[in-house]
């Protein structure tokens, strides 16, 4: 009997016995077993066994299980590689930074190809990338290889390096992915809903008149957004009183107040990070003190001071292996372990081995590591997933595998 006949007979046998075999074991048992298998084998081999396994591997319950078991949160460390950061459309290279929990150490692994576009943001294992040639925005899953190229923006923006801001988010109510893009607030914000929109939609910017802007419109550039819980977007502007926010569930722009400090807040003295699913404001008060404020209620704009790390906590700690550095020479780049660990980096001297610090807010332990920081280095929180698609409609609300 030829090989093709054997394959066809096995396929027919599986189809005939599929409904009878699978019910013998509860579905949660299958999920538990399959969640231990490396993702590339799940996608390329196990999902092809039969229709039932294909549906199971792409189901909401299975994706949540495998994300919890296999996909540890990390930070994409993206930097420009060619030819330099001074051209409009550079190429990038990226690594994934994760914590070694046993040793409170870091490990770096390659993320994506050696040459790729500029990574803007990450959401549910998907990354938003500006591709240099042609100048387009696309959504990628580096684990599954899925790619979706978005249509050109009505504003005509070419998405060059440091010339616009863009972010990818997920609406947990409608189960939709949205891309928000801003080139000039005079033109407005552009929003594209994947799987629903055929074109970008435009909404007015946060300022009606030029005098309302806290910055010089000729010199200010909107940067990439800080995204909390996948759907609340925040942009830092040149204001010592507020920043601009948008919840993509209602697509309304609003001003969110900064913490009330005794002195004026300078943009260069603070960063935004996510701690326990909330926006956190990390302020470098002095060379020996950082303050952490948390936006505990976004709707009511309630912000609370939750932690102070200062010189007084280091009294009698000379025996520590890693002493506290000068906080004014550091900036906070991200958090790990659901916000328990703050990741800090020195103000960069491009091309040199600079220091990366991990600070555990519970144990007050700080560790220092060396890392080569290059031009245009960015740190983007990321967790891998098996979200994949064949067409844009696969990412529509009716497609179950995006509901993470």
Coordinates of C-alpha atoms in Angstrom, one line a residue:
X1 CA 0.0 0.0 0.0
X2 CA 1.4 3.4 -1.0
X3 CA 2.3 6.1 1.6
X4 CA -0.5 8.4 0.4
X5 CA -3.1 5.7 0.9
X6 CA -1.8 5.0 4.5
X7 CA -2.0 8.7 5.3
X8 CA -5.5 9.0 3.9
X9 CA -6.7 5.9 5.8
X10 CA -5.2 7.3 9.1
X11 CA -6.8 10.6 8.5
X12 CA -10.2 9.0 7.8
X13 CA -9.8 6.8 10.9
X14 CA -9.1 9.9 13.1
X15 CA -12.1 11.8 11.7
X16 CA -14.4 8.8 12.3
X17 CA -13.2 8.2 15.8
X18 CA -12.6 11.8 16.8
X19 CA -15.9 12.4 18.6
X20 CA -15.7 9.0 20.3
X21 CA -12.1 9.2 21.5
X22 CA -11.8 12.7 22.9
X23 CA -14.7 12.6 25.4
X24 CA -13.0 9.7 27.2
X25 CA -10.7 12.2 28.8
X26 CA -12.0 15.5 30.2
X27 CA -10.9 18.6 28.2
X28 CA -9.1 20.1 31.2
X29 CA -6.8 17.0 31.3
X30 CA -5.9 17.6 27.6
X31 CA -5.3 21.3 28.4
X32 CA -3.0 20.4 31.3
X33 CA -1.0 17.9 29.2
X34 CA -0.7 20.0 26.1
X35 CA 0.3 23.2 28.0
X36 CA 3.6 21.5 28.9
X37 CA 4.6 21.2 25.2
X38 CA 6.8 23.9 23.6
X39 CA 4.7 26.3 21.6
X40 CA 6.4 25.8 18.2
X41 CA 5.5 22.1 18.4
X42 CA 1.9 22.9 19.4
X43 CA 1.4 25.1 16.5
X44 CA 3.3 23.2 13.8
X45 CA 2.5 19.6 14.8
X46 CA -0.1 19.0 17.6
X47 CA -2.7 21.4 16.2
X48 CA -2.7 19.4 13.0
X49 CA -3.6 16.0 14.6
X50 CA -7.3 16.5 14.3
X51 CA -10.0 19.2 14.2
X52 CA -10.8 18.8 17.9
X53 CA -7.1 19.4 18.9
X54 CA -6.9 22.3 16.5
X55 CA -9.9 23.9 18.2
X56 CA -8.7 23.1 21.6
X57 CA -5.2 24.6 21.0
X58 CA -6.8 27.8 19.7
X59 CA -9.3 28.1 22.5
X60 CA -9.5 30.9 25.1
X61 CA -9.0 28.5 28.0
X62 CA -6.0 26.8 26.5
X63 CA -4.3 30.1 25.6
X64 CA -4.7 31.4 29.2
X65 CA -3.3 28.2 30.6
X66 CA -0.2 28.1 28.4
X67 CA 0.5 31.7 28.9
X68 CA 0.5 31.1 32.7
X69 CA 2.6 28.0 32.5
X70 CA 5.2 28.8 29.8
X71 CA 5.3 32.5 29.0
X72 CA 7.0 34.5 31.7
X73 CA 6.8 38.3 31.4
X74 CA 9.9 40.0 30.3
X75 CA 11.2 43.3 28.7
X76 CA 12.0 43.7 25.1
X77 CA 15.3 45.6 24.9
X78 CA 15.3 47.2 21.4
X79 CA 18.2 49.2 19.9
X80 CA 19.1 50.7 16.6
X81 CA 21.7 48.8 14.6
X82 CA 22.0 50.2 11.1
X83 CA 23.2 52.5 9.9
X84 CA 22.7 54.8 12.9
X85 CA 20.0 56.5 14.9
X86 CA 20.3 59.8 13.0
X87 CA 18.5 58.5 9.8
X88 CA 14.8 58.6 9.5
X89 CA 14.2 54.9 9.0
X90 CA 16.7 52.8 10.9
X91 CA 16.7 49.0 11.5
X92 CA 16.6 47.5 15.0
X93 CA 17.7 44.5 16.9
X94 CA 16.0 43.2 20.0
X95 CA 16.6 40.9 23.0
X96 CA 14.2 39.7 25.7
X97 CA 15.3 40.4 29.3
X98 CA 13.8 38.2 32.0
X99 CA 14.4 37.5 35.7
X100 CA 16.1 34.4 36.9
X101 CA 14.0 34.0 40.0
X102 CA 16.3 31.6 41.8
X103 CA 19.3 33.9 41.7
X104 CA 17.6 37.3 41.4
X105 CA 19.6 37.6 38.2
X106 CA 18.8 38.5 34.6
X107 CA 19.0 36.5 31.4
X108 CA 19.0 37.8 27.8
X109 CA 17.8 35.9 24.8
X110 CA 17.5 36.9 21.1
X111 CA 14.1 38.3 20.2
X112 CA 13.2 38.2 16.5
X113 CA 15.6 38.5 13.5
X114 CA 18.9 40.4 13.5
X115 CA 17.3 43.2 11.4
X116 CA 13.7 44.3 12.0
X117 CA 11.6 47.4 12.2
X118 CA 11.3 49.8 15.1
X119 CA 9.2 48.3 17.9
X120 CA 6.5 50.7 19.2
X121 CA 4.6 48.7 21.8
X122 CA 3.5 45.2 22.9
X123 CA 0.1 43.8 23.8
X124 CA -1.0 40.2 24.5
X125 CA 2.2 38.9 22.8
X126 CA 1.7 41.0 19.7
X127 CA 4.1 43.9 18.9
X128 CA 3.4 47.0 16.9
X129 CA 6.3 47.7 14.5
X130 CA 7.3 50.5 12.2
X131 CA 8.8 48.8 9.1
X132 CA 11.4 51.0 7.4
X133 CA 10.8 49.9 3.8
X134 CA 8.0 50.5 3.0
X135 CA 7.1 53.0 5.7
X136 CA 4.2 51.1 7.3
X137 CA 2.9 50.0 10.7
X138 CA 2.4 46.3 11.2
X139 CA 1.3 43.9 13.9
X140 CA 3.5 40.9 14.5
X141 CA 3.7 37.8 16.7
X142 CA 7.3 36.8 16.8
X143 CA 6.5 33.4 18.3
X144 CA 3.9 32.3 15.7
X145 CA 5.3 34.3 12.7
X146 CA 1.9 36.0 12.0
X147 CA 2.1 39.5 10.4
X148 CA -0.6 42.0 9.6
X149 CA 0.2 45.2 7.7
X150 CA -2.0 48.2 8.4
X151 CA -3.2 50.7 5.8
X152 CA -1.5 54.0 5.4
X153 CA -2.5 56.7 7.8
X154 CA -4.7 59.6 6.5
X155 CA -2.2 62.1 8.0
X156 CA 0.5 60.8 5.6
X157 CA 2.9 60.1 8.4
X158 CA 5.8 58.0 7.4
X159 CA 6.4 56.7 11.0
X160 CA 10.0 57.7 11.0
X161 CA 12.1 57.3 14.1
X162 CA 11.1 59.7 16.9
X163 CA 8.6 61.6 14.7
X164 CA 5.3 60.2 15.9
X165 CA 3.7 58.1 18.6
X166 CA 1.8 54.9 18.2
X167 CA 0.5 52.1 20.5
X168 CA -1.3 48.8 20.2
X169 CA -4.1 48.0 22.8
X170 CA -6.9 45.5 23.5
X171 CA -10.4 46.5 24.4
X172 CA -11.5 43.8 27.0
X173 CA -15.2 44.7 26.5
X174 CA -15.5 44.4 22.8
X175 CA -12.5 42.0 22.4
X176 CA -11.0 44.3 19.7
X177 CA -7.4 45.3 19.1
X178 CA -6.9 49.0 18.4
X179 CA -3.9 51.0 17.1
X180 CA -3.7 54.6 18.2
X181 CA -1.4 56.9 16.3
X182 CA -0.5 60.6 16.8
X183 CA 1.7 62.7 14.5
X184 CA 0.4 66.1 15.3
X185 CA -2.4 66.9 17.7
X186 CA -3.4 69.7 15.4
X187 CA -4.4 67.0 12.9
X188 CA -5.9 64.8 15.6
X189 CA -5.4 61.2 16.8
X190 CA -5.9 58.4 14.4
X191 CA -7.4 55.1 15.5
X192 CA -7.6 51.8 13.6
X193 CA -9.7 48.9 14.9
X194 CA -8.3 45.6 13.6
X195 CA -10.9 43.3 12.1
X196 CA -13.6 46.0 12.1
X197 CA -12.3 49.1 10.4
X198 CA -11.3 49.3 6.8
X199 CA -9.8 52.7 7.3
X200 CA -8.3 54.8 10.1
X201 CA -10.7 57.0 12.1
X202 CA -9.8 60.5 13.2
X203 CA -10.7 62.1 16.6
X204 CA -9.8 65.6 17.7
X205 CA -6.7 66.2 19.8
X206 CA -6.8 67.3 23.4
X207 CA -6.2 71.0 22.7
X208 CA -8.6 73.2 20.8
X209 CA -6.5 76.3 20.6
X210 CA -2.7 76.7 20.2
X211 CA -2.3 78.7 23.4
X212 CA -3.7 75.7 25.4
X213 CA -0.7 73.6 24.6
X214 CA 1.9 73.4 27.3
X215 CA 4.7 73.1 24.7
X216 CA 6.1 74.8 21.6
X217 CA 4.2 73.1 18.7
X218 CA 7.2 73.7 16.4
X219 CA 9.6 71.7 18.6
X220 CA 7.5 69.2 20.5
X221 CA 7.2 65.6 19.3
X222 CA 4.7 63.1 20.5
X223 CA 6.4 60.0 21.7
X224 CA 5.3 56.4 22.0
X225 CA 2.6 55.8 24.6
X226 CA 2.7 54.1 28.0
X227 CA 0.0 51.5 28.1
X228 CA -1.6 50.1 31.3
X229 CA -3.7 46.9 31.4
X230 CA -3.6 46.9 27.6
X231 CA -6.3 49.6 27.2
X232 CA -5.4 52.8 29.1
X233 CA -3.0 54.9 27.2
X234 CA -0.8 57.8 28.7
X235 CA 1.4 60.4 27.0
X236 CA 3.8 62.6 28.8
X237 CA 3.7 66.2 27.5
X238 CA 5.6 69.3 28.5
X239 CA 3.5 70.1 31.5
X240 CA 4.3 70.2 35.3
X241 CA 0.6 69.7 36.1
X242 CA -0.8 66.9 33.9
X243 CA -0.4 64.3 31.2
X244 CA -2.7 63.2 28.4
X245 CA -4.7 59.9 28.8
X246 CA -7.1 57.8 26.7
X247 CA -9.1 54.7 27.6
X248 CA -9.5 53.0 24.2
X249 CA -12.8 51.5 25.4
X250 CA -14.5 55.0 25.0
X251 CA -11.7 56.7 23.0
X252 CA -12.0 59.9 25.0
X253 CA -8.9 62.0 25.7
X254 CA -8.5 63.6 29.1
X255 CA -6.0 65.4 31.2
X256 CA -4.7 63.4 34.2
X257 CA -3.2 65.3 37.0
X258 CA 0.4 64.7 38.1
X259 CA 1.1 64.2 41.9
X260 CA 1.0 67.4 43.9
X261 CA 4.6 68.0 44.9
X262 CA 6.1 71.0 46.7
X263 CA 8.1 71.9 43.7
X264 CA 7.5 71.9 39.9
X265 CA 7.8 68.6 38.2
X266 CA 10.3 68.4 35.4
X267 CA 9.7 65.9 32.6
X268 CA 13.3 64.7 32.8
X269 CA 12.9 63.7 36.5
X270 CA 10.1 61.1 36.3
X271 CA 9.0 58.0 34.4
X272 CA 5.8 56.0 34.0
X273 CA 5.7 52.3 34.6
X274 CA 3.0 49.7 35.4
X275 CA 2.8 48.3 38.9
X276 CA 0.1 45.7 39.7
X277 CA -2.0 46.7 36.8
X278 CA -1.9 50.5 37.6
X279 CA -0.1 53.5 36.2
X280 CA 2.8 54.4 38.5
X281 CA 4.8 57.6 38.6
X282 CA 8.4 57.2 39.7
X283 CA 10.0 60.5 40.7
X284 CA 13.7 61.0 41.3
X285 CA 13.4 63.4 44.3
X286 CA 17.2 63.6 44.9
X287 CA 20.4 61.6 44.4
X288 CA 19.4 59.4 47.4
X289 CA 15.6 59.2 47.1
X290 CA 13.0 58.0 44.7
X291 CA 9.3 58.3 45.3
X292 CA 6.6 56.0 43.8
X293 CA 3.1 57.2 43.3
X294 CA 0.2 55.0 42.0
X295 CA -2.9 56.1 40.1
X296 CA -5.2 53.9 42.2
X297 CA -8.4 55.2 40.5
X298 CA -8.1 56.4 36.9
X299 CA -11.7 57.5 36.6
X300 CA -11.6 59.6 39.8
X301 CA -8.0 60.6 39.2
X302 CA -7.0 59.4 42.6
X303 CA -3.2 59.1 43.1
X304 CA -1.5 57.8 46.2
X305 CA 2.1 57.7 47.4
X306 CA 3.0 54.1 48.1
X307 CA 6.8 53.9 48.5
X308 CA 9.8 55.9 49.3
X309 CA 13.3 54.5 48.8
X310 CA 15.9 56.8 50.4
X311 CA 19.2 57.1 52.1
X312 CA 17.6 56.4 55.5
X313 CA 16.7 52.8 54.5
X314 CA 20.4 52.2 53.7
X315 CA 21.8 53.0 57.1
X316 CA 23.9 50.1 58.4
X317 CA 23.8 48.3 55.0
X318 CA 27.5 48.7 54.1
X319 CA 27.8 44.9 53.8
X320 CA 25.4 44.9 50.9
X321 CA 27.1 43.8 47.6
X322 CA 25.4 46.4 45.5
X323 CA 25.1 49.8 47.1
X324 CA 22.6 52.3 46.0
X325 CA 23.7 54.5 43.0
X326 CA 23.0 58.1 42.4
X327 CA 19.3 58.1 41.6
X328 CA 19.6 61.4 39.6
X329 CA 21.8 59.5 37.1
X330 CA 19.2 56.7 36.6
X331 CA 15.9 56.4 34.9
X332 CA 13.2 53.7 35.4
X333 CA 12.6 51.7 32.3
X334 CA 10.1 49.0 33.3
X335 CA 8.9 46.7 36.0
X336 CA 8.8 42.9 36.4
X337 CA 7.1 40.4 38.6
X338 CA 3.8 42.3 38.4
X339 CA 5.5 45.5 39.5
X340 CA 7.4 44.1 42.5
X341 CA 10.7 44.6 40.8
X342 CA 11.7 47.9 39.3
X343 CA 14.3 48.0 36.5
X344 CA 16.5 51.0 36.3
X345 CA 19.2 52.0 33.8
X346 CA 21.9 54.7 33.9
X347 CA 21.6 57.7 31.7
X348 CA 23.2 56.3 28.6
X349 CA 26.6 56.8 27.2
X350 CA 26.0 55.0 23.9
X351 CA 28.2 52.1 23.0
X352 CA 29.5 51.5 26.5
X353 CA 28.7 48.8 29.0
X354 CA 26.3 50.6 31.3
X355 CA 24.6 49.4 34.5
X356 CA 21.2 47.9 34.8
X357 CA 19.7 47.7 38.3
X358 CA 17.0 45.4 39.6
X359 CA 15.3 46.7 42.8
X360 CA 12.9 44.4 44.7
X361 CA 10.4 46.7 46.4
X362 CA 9.4 44.0 49.0
X363 CA 12.9 42.8 50.1
X364 CA 14.6 46.2 49.4
X365 CA 17.3 44.2 47.6
X366 CA 19.1 45.9 44.7
X367 CA 21.4 44.1 42.2
X368 CA 23.6 45.7 39.5
X369 CA 24.4 44.2 36.1
X370 CA 26.4 45.3 33.1
X371 CA 24.7 45.6 29.7
X372 CA 25.9 47.2 26.5
X373 CA 23.5 50.1 25.8
X374 CA 23.4 51.3 22.2
X375 CA 21.9 54.3 20.4
X376 CA 18.1 54.4 20.6
X377 CA 17.7 51.7 23.2
X378 CA 14.1 51.2 24.4
X379 CA 12.6 48.9 27.0
X380 CA 9.1 47.5 26.3
X381 CA 7.2 45.1 28.7
X382 CA 6.3 42.0 26.8
X383 CA 4.7 38.5 27.4
X384 CA 4.7 36.0 24.5
X385 CA 1.5 34.3 23.5
X386 CA 0.2 32.0 20.8
X387 CA -2.2 34.6 19.2
X388 CA -2.1 34.0 15.5
X389 CA -4.2 34.7 12.4
X390 CA -4.4 34.1 8.7
X391 CA -6.5 37.1 7.7
X392 CA -7.3 40.4 9.5
X393 CA -10.8 39.1 10.3
X394 CA -9.2 36.4 12.5
X395 CA -8.5 39.2 14.9
X396 CA -12.1 40.4 15.0
X397 CA -14.2 40.1 18.1
X398 CA -15.8 36.9 16.7
X399 CA -12.5 35.1 16.7
X400 CA -11.9 33.4 20.0
X401 CA -8.1 33.2 20.1
X402 CA -7.6 36.8 20.8
X403 CA -9.5 36.8 24.1
X404 CA -6.6 36.5 26.5

